[in-house]
mmCIF file of C-alpha atoms in Angstrom:
data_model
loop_
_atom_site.group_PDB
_atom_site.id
_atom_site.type_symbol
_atom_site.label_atom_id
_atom_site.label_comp_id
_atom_site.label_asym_id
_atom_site.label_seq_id
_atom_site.Cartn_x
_atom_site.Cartn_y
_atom_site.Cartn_z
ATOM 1 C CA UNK A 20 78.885 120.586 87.856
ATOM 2 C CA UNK A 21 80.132 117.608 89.679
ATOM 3 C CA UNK A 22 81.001 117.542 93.538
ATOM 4 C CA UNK A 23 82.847 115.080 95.530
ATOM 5 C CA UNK A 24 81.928 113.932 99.034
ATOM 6 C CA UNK A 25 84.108 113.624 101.648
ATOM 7 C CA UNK A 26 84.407 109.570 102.881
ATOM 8 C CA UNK A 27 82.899 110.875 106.136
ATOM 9 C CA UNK A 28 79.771 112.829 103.832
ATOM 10 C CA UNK A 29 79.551 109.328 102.137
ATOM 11 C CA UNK A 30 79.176 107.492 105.350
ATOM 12 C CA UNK A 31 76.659 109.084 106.799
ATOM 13 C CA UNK A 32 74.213 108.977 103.536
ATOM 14 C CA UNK A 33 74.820 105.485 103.434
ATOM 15 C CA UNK A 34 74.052 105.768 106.866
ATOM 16 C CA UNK A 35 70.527 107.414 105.906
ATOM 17 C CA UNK A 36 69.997 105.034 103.130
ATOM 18 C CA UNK A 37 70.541 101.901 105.339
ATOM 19 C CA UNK A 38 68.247 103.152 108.057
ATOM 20 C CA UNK A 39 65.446 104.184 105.869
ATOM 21 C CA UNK A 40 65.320 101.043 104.123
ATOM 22 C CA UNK A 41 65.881 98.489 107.325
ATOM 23 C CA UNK A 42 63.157 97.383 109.201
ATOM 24 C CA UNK A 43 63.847 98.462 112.572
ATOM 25 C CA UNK A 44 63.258 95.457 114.585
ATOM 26 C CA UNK A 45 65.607 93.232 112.385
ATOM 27 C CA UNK A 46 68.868 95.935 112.050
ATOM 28 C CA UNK A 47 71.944 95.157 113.396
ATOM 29 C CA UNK A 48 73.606 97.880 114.945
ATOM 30 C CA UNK A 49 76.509 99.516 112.994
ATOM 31 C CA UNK A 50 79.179 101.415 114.461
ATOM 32 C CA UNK A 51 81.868 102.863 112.805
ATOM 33 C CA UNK A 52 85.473 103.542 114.742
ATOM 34 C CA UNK A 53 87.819 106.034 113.335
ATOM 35 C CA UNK A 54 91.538 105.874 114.127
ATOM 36 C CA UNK A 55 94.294 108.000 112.276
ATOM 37 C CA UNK A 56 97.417 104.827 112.458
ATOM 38 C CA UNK A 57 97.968 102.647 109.402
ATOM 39 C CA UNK A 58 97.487 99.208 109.138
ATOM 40 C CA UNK A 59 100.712 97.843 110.024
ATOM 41 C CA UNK A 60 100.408 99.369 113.419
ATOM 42 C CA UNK A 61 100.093 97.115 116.588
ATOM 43 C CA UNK A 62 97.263 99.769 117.728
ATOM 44 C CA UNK A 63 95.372 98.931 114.599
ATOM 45 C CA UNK A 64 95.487 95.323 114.423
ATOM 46 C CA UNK A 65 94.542 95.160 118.328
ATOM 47 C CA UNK A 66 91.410 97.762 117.529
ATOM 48 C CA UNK A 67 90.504 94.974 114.801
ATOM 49 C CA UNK A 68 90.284 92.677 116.586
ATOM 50 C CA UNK A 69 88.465 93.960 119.108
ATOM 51 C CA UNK A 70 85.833 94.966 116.697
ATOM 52 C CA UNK A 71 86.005 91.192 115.389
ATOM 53 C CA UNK A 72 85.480 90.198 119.240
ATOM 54 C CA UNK A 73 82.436 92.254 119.333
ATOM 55 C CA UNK A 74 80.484 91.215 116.596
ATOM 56 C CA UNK A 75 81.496 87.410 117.465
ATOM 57 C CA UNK A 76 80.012 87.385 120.920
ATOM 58 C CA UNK A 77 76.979 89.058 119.415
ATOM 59 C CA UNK A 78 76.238 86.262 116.559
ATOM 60 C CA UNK A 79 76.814 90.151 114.360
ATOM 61 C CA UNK A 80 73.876 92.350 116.605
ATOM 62 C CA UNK A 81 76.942 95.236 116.547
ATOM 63 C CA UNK A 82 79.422 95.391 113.891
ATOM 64 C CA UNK A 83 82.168 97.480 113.972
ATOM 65 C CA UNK A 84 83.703 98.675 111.008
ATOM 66 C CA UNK A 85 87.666 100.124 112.163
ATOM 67 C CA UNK A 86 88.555 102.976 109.479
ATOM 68 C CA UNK A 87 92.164 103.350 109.989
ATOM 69 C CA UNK A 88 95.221 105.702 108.823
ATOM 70 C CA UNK A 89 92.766 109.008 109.196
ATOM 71 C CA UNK A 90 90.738 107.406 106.086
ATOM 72 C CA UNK A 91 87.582 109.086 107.657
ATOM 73 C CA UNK A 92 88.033 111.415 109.725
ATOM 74 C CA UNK A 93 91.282 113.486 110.874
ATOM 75 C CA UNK A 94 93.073 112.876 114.314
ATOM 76 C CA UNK A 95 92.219 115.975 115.295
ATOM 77 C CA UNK A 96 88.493 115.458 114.419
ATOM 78 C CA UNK A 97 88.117 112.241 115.997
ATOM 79 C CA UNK A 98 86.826 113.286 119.536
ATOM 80 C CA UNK A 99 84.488 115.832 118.553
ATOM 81 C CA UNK A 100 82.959 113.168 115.306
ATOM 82 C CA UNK A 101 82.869 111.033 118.086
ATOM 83 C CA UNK A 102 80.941 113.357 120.896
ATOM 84 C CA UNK A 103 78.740 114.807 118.604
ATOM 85 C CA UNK A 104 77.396 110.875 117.294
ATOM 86 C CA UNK A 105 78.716 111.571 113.954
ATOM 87 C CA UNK A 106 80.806 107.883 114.170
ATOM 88 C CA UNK A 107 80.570 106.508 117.301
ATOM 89 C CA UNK A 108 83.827 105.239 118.203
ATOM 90 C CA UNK A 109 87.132 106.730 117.984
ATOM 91 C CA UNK A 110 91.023 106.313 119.273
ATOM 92 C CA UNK A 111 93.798 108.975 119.248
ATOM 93 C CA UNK A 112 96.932 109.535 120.896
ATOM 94 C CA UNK A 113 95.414 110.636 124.823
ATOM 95 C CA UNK A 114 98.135 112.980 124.864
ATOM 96 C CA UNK A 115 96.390 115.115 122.247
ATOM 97 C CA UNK A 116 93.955 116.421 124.546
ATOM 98 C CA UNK A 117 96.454 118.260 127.050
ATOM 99 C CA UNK A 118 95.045 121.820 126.316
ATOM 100 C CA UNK A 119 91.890 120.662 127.626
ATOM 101 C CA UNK A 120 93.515 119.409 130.824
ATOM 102 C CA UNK A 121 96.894 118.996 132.349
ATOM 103 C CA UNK A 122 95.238 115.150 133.308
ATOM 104 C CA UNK A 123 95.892 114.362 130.240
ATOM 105 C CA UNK A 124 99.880 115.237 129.905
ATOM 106 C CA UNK A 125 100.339 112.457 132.996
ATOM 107 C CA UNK A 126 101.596 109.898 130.388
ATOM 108 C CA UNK A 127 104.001 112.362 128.770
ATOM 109 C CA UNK A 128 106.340 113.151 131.641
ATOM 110 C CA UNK A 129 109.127 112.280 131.900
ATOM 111 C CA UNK A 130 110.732 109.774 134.284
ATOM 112 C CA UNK A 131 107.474 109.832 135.834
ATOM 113 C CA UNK A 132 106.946 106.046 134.637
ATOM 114 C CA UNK A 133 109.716 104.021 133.078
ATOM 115 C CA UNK A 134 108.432 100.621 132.471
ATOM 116 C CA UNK A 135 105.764 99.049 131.602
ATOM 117 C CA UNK A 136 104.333 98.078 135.043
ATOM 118 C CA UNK A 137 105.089 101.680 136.199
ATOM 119 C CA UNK A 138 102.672 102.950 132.881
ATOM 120 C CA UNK A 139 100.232 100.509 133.966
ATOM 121 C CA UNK A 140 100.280 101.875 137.662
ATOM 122 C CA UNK A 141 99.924 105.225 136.139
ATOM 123 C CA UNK A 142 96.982 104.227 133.726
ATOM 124 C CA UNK A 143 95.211 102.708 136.529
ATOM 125 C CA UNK A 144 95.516 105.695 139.303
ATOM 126 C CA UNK A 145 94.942 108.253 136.058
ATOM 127 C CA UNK A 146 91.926 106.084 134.613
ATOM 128 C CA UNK A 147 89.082 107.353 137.297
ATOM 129 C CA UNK A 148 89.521 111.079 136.459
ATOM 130 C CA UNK A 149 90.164 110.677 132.827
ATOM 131 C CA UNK A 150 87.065 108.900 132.862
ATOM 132 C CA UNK A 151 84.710 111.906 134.604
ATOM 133 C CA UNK A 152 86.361 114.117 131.845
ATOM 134 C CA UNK A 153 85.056 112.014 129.511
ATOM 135 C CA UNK A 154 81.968 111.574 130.953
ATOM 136 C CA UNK A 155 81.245 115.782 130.896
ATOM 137 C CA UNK A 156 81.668 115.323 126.888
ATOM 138 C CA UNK A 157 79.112 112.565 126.616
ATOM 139 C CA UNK A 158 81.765 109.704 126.293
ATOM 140 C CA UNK A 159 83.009 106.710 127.749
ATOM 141 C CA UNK A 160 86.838 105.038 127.657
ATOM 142 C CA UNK A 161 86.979 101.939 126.353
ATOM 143 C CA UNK A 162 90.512 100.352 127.133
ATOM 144 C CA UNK A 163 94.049 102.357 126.788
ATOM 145 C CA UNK A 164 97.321 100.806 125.270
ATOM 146 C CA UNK A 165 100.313 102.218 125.001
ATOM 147 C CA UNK A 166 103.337 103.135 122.802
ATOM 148 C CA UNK A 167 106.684 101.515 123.497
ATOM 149 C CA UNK A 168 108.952 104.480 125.570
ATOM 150 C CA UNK A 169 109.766 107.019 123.511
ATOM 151 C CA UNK A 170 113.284 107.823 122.277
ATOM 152 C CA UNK A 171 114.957 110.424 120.427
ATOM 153 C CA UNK A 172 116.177 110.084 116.573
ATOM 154 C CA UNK A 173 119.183 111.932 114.891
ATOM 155 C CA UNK A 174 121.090 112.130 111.784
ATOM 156 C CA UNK A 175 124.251 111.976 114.677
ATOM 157 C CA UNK A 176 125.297 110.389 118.087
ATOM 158 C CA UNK A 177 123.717 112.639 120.820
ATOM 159 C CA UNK A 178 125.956 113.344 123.507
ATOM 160 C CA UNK A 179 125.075 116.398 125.266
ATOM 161 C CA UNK A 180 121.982 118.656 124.997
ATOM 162 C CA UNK A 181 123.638 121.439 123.118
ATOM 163 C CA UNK A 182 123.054 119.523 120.043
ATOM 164 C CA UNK A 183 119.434 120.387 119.938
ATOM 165 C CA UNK A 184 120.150 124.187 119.986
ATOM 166 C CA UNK A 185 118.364 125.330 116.502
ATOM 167 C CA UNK A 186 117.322 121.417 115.943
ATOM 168 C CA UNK A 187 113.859 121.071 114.508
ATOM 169 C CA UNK A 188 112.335 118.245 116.060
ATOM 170 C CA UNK A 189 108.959 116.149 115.715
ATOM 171 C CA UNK A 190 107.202 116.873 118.629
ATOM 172 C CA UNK A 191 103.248 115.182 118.430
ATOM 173 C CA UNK A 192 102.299 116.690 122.123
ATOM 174 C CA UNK A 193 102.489 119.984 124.227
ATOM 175 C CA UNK A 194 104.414 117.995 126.714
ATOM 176 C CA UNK A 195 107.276 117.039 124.000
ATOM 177 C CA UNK A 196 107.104 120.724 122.622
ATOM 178 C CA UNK A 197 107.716 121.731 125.914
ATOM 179 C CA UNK A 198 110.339 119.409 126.629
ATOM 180 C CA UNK A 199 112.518 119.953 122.936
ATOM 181 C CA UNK A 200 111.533 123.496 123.849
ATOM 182 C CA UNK A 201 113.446 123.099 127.797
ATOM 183 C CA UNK A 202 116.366 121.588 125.261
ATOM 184 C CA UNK A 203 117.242 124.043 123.434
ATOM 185 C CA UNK A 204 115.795 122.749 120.019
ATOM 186 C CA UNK A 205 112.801 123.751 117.786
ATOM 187 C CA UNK A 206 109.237 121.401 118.561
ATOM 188 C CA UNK A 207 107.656 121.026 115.322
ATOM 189 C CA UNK A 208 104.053 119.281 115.159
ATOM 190 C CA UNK A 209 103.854 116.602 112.342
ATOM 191 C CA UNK A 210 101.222 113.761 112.294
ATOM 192 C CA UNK A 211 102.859 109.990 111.963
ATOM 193 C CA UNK A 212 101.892 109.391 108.295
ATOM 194 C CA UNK A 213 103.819 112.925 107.568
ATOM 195 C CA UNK A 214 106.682 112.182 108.809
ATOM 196 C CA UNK A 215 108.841 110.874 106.060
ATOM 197 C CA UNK A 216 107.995 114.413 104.221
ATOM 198 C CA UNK A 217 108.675 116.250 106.849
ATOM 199 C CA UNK A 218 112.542 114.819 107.020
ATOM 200 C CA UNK A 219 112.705 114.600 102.884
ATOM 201 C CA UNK A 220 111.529 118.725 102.628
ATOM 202 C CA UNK A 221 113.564 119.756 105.881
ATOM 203 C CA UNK A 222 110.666 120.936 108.225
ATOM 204 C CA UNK A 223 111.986 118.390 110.526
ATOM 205 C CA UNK A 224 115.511 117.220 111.245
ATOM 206 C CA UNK A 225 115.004 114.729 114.476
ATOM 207 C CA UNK A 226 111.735 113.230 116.212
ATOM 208 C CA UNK A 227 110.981 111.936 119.471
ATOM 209 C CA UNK A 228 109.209 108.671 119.549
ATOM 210 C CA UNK A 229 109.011 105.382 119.722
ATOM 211 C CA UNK A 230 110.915 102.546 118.083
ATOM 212 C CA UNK A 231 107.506 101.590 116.558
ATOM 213 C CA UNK A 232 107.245 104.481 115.080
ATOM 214 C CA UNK A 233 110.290 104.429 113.570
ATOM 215 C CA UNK A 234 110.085 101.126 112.333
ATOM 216 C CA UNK A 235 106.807 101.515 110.792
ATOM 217 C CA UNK A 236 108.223 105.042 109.068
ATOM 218 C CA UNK A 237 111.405 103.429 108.009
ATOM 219 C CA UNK A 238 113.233 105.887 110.078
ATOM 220 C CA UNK A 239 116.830 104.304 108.341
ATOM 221 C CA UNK A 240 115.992 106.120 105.282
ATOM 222 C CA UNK A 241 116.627 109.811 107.191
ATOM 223 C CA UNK A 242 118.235 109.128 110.624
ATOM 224 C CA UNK A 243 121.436 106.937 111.594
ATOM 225 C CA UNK A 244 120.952 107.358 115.285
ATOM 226 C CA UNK A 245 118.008 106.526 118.294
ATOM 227 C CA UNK A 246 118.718 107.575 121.812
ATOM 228 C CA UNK A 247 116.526 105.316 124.201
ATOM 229 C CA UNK A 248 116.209 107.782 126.315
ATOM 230 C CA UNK A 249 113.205 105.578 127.732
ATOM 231 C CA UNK A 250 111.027 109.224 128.418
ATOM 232 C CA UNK A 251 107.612 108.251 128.856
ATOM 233 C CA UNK A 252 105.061 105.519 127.623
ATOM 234 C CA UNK A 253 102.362 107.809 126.206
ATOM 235 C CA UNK A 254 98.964 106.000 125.268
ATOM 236 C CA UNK A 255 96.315 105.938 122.792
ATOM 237 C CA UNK A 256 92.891 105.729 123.750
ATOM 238 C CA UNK A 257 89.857 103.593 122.443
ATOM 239 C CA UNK A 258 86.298 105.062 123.435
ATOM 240 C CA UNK A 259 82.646 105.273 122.611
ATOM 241 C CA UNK A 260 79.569 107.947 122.457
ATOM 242 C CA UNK A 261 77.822 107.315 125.666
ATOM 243 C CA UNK A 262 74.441 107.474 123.703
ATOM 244 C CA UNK A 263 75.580 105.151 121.447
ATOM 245 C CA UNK A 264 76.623 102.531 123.837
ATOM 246 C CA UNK A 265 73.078 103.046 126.209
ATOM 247 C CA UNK A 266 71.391 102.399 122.784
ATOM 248 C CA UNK A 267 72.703 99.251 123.063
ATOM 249 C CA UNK A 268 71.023 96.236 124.655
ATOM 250 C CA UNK A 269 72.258 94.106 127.836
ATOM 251 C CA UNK A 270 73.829 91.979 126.251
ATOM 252 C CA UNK A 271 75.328 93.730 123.619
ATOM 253 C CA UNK A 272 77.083 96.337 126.376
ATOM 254 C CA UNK A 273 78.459 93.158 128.376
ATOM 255 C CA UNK A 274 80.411 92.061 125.300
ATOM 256 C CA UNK A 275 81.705 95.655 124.224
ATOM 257 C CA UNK A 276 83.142 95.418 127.974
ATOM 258 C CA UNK A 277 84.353 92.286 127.705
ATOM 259 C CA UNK A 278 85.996 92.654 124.351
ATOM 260 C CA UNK A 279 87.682 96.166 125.598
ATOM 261 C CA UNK A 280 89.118 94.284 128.791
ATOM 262 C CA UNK A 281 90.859 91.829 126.732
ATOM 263 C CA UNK A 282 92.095 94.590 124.050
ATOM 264 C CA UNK A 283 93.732 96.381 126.684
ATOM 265 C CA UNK A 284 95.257 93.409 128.435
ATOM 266 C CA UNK A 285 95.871 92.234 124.444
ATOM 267 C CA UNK A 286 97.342 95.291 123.633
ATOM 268 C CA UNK A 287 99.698 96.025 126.057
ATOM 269 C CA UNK A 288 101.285 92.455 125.428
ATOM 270 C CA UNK A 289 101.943 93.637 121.850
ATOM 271 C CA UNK A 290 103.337 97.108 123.219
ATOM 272 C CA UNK A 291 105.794 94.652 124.065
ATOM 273 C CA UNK A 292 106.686 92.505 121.819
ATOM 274 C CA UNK A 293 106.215 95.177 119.192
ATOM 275 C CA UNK A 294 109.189 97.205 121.308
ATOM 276 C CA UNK A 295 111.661 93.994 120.797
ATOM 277 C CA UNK A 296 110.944 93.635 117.047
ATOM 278 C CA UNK A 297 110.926 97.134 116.452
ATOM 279 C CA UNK A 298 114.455 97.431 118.085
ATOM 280 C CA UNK A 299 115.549 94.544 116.166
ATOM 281 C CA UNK A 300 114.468 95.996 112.761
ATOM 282 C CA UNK A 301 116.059 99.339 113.541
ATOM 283 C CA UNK A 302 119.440 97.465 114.237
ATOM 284 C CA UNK A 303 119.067 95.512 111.044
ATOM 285 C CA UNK A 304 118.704 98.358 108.706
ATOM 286 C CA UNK A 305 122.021 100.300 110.096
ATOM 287 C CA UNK A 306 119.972 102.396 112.899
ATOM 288 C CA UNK A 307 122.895 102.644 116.045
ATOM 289 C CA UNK A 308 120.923 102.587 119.397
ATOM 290 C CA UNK A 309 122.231 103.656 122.787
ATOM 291 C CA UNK A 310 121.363 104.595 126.099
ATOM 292 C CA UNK A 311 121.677 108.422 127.290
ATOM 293 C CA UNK A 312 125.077 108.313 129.418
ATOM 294 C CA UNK A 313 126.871 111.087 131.507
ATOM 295 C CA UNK A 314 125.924 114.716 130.853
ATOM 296 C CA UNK A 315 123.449 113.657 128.760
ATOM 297 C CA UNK A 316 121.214 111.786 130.888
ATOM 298 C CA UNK A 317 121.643 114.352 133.641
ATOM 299 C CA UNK A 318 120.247 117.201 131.162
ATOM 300 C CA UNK A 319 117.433 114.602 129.720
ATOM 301 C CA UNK A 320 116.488 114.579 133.610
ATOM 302 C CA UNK A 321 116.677 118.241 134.182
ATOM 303 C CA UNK A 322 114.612 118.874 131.847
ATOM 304 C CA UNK A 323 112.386 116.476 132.478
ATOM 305 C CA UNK A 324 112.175 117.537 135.900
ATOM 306 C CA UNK A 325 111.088 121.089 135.148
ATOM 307 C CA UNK A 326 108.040 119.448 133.077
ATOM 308 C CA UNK A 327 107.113 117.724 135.704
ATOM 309 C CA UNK A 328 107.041 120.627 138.294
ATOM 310 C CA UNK A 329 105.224 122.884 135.771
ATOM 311 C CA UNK A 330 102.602 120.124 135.460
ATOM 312 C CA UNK A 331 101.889 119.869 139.141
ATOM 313 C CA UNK A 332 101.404 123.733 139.626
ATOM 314 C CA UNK A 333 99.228 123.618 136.449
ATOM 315 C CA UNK A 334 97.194 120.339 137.498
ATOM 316 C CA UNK A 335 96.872 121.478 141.232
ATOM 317 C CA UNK A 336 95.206 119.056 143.579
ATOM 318 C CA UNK A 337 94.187 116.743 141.357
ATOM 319 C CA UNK A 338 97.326 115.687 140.123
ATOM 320 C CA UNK A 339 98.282 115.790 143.346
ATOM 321 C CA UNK A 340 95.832 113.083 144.566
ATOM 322 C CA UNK A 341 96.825 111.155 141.086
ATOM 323 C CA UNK A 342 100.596 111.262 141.750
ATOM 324 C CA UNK A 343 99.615 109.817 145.326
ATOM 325 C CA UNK A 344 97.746 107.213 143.889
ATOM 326 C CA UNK A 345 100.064 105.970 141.235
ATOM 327 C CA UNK A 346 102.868 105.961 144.155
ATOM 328 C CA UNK A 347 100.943 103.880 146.102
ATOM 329 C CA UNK A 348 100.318 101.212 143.612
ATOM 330 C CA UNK A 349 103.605 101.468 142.888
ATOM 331 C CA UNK A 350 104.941 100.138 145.879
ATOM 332 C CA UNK A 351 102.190 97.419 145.902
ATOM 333 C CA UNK A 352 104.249 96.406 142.816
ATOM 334 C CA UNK A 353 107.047 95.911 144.428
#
């Protein structure tokens, strides 16, 4: 009888193989970095080349070989693969991780940040903590990028919250659930890659995300409408097995720094431009945007609002000294 392997089982006998038959002193290292988005995302080109960076500035010493659209490993298996060495670099959507901490919801909430330099503000005065948490699990972020605002897609023109009453809607986060949940309409978890099924068998009839997103998923083929409702700028997360990275030497750590400084400064350039394309493409292919007006926009707020208190009761002092910190560099902005 025959068995398959999974690509993850293949990996890590190749893995075995390699090692065995390498003389020590003469191996590069090899790292492998598992992300679940496809190729034609922004996040996926940027992780790339970052990988490409890497092995440049060490003349090859670490190569870095990106497996992307969940090919290895599944989002949800990424972190753990990750903190238990199996690969020993992963990214995922940060927001993911809320049930292990309300830190990690900060991105998802709404009208807490709604541009880009307000997201960076909020990345900076959330990066410390994040970091310890990370740190307790053996890990260590690498840079953060994130999505263009997220928006809210329907086969109709939303005018009024009402709408969403018995609406099943996308929802990849707690904090979304929460919020479609605060709206009247029915959250329903579904991975990116899923999503055109999802809309084709009915187990979802509207989505809140970006206009990347619904660019990349050809959103034109099931919706007519996107709301830029300009909610939050969630963010995915690049980052390493702290063992991993120690094994490295000098050298080798200064250019994974390096080359995860200018990903992140990289990357949130193509958040960008991504946004303005993606907008463009939606408008091409029939997609009517708008901006939340009226009743609308107050209810969007509401709603938003009772997130946010929930979040600070939940997060305590912490998010209290966060939410001081990101006002602060706020008005250094300004």
């Amino acid at each position: 009888m025959r068995h398959s392997l999974s690509p993850l089982a293949v990996l890590m006998a190749a893995g075995a193989l390699s090692a065995a038959a390498s003389t020590p002193a003469l191996a590069a290292e090899q790292w492998n970095l598992a992300t679940p988005y496809g190729d034609a995302s922004f996040h996926t080109k940027n992780t790339k080349q970052f990988a490409e960076d890497v092995e440049k500035a060490t003349d090859g010493e670490l190569a870095i070989t990106v497996h992307s659209g969940g090919s290895l490993i599944s989002h949800a298996e990424i972190k753990p693969s990750v903190r238990r060495g199996t690969v020993q670099a992963g990214e995922i959507f940060l927001s993911t991780l809320s049930n292990e901490s309300p830190i990690y919801e900060v991105d998802t909430l709404p009208g807490l940040a709604n541009s880009y330099e307000d997201a960076y503000a909020l990345w900076q005065a959330s990066k410390p903590i994040i970091t310890e948490l990370f740190a307790k699990e053996g890990l260590m972020p690498l840079y953060a990028v994130p999505w263009p605002s997220q928006g809210i897609y329907t086969d109709f023109e939303l005018t009024d919250a009402s709408q969403f009453k018995g609406l099943r809607v996308r929802a990849p986060n707690i904090n979304t659930q929460r919020f479609v949940e605060n709206l009247g309409g029915n959250p329903t978890e579904t991975e990116e890659a899923d999503i055109p099924t999802a809309f084709s068998t009915g187990r979802v009839d509207a989505m809140i995300t970006s206009v990347s997103t619904g660019k990349s998923m050809a959103a034109w083929d099931y919706v007519s409408n996107f709301s830029d409702a300009n909610l939050w700028f969630p963010k995915n997360i690049v980052f390493v097995n702290k063992r991993a990275f120690d094994h490295l030497d000098e050298a080798s750590r200064k250019a994974v720094l390096d080359a995860a400084k200018q990903a992140e400064r990289r990357g949130w350039q193509m958040s960008k431009a991504d946004r303005a394309a993606s907008a463009e493409a939606l408008e091409e292919h029939g997609i009517t945007i708008s901006k939340p007006q009226g009743e609308l926009e107050k209810q969007l707020q509401a709603a938003g609002d009772t997130l946010f208190q929930s979040w600070q009761e939940r997060a305590g002092d912490q998010a209290k000294r966060l939410v001081e910190d990101y006002r602060a560099r706020q008005q250094a902005q300004n």
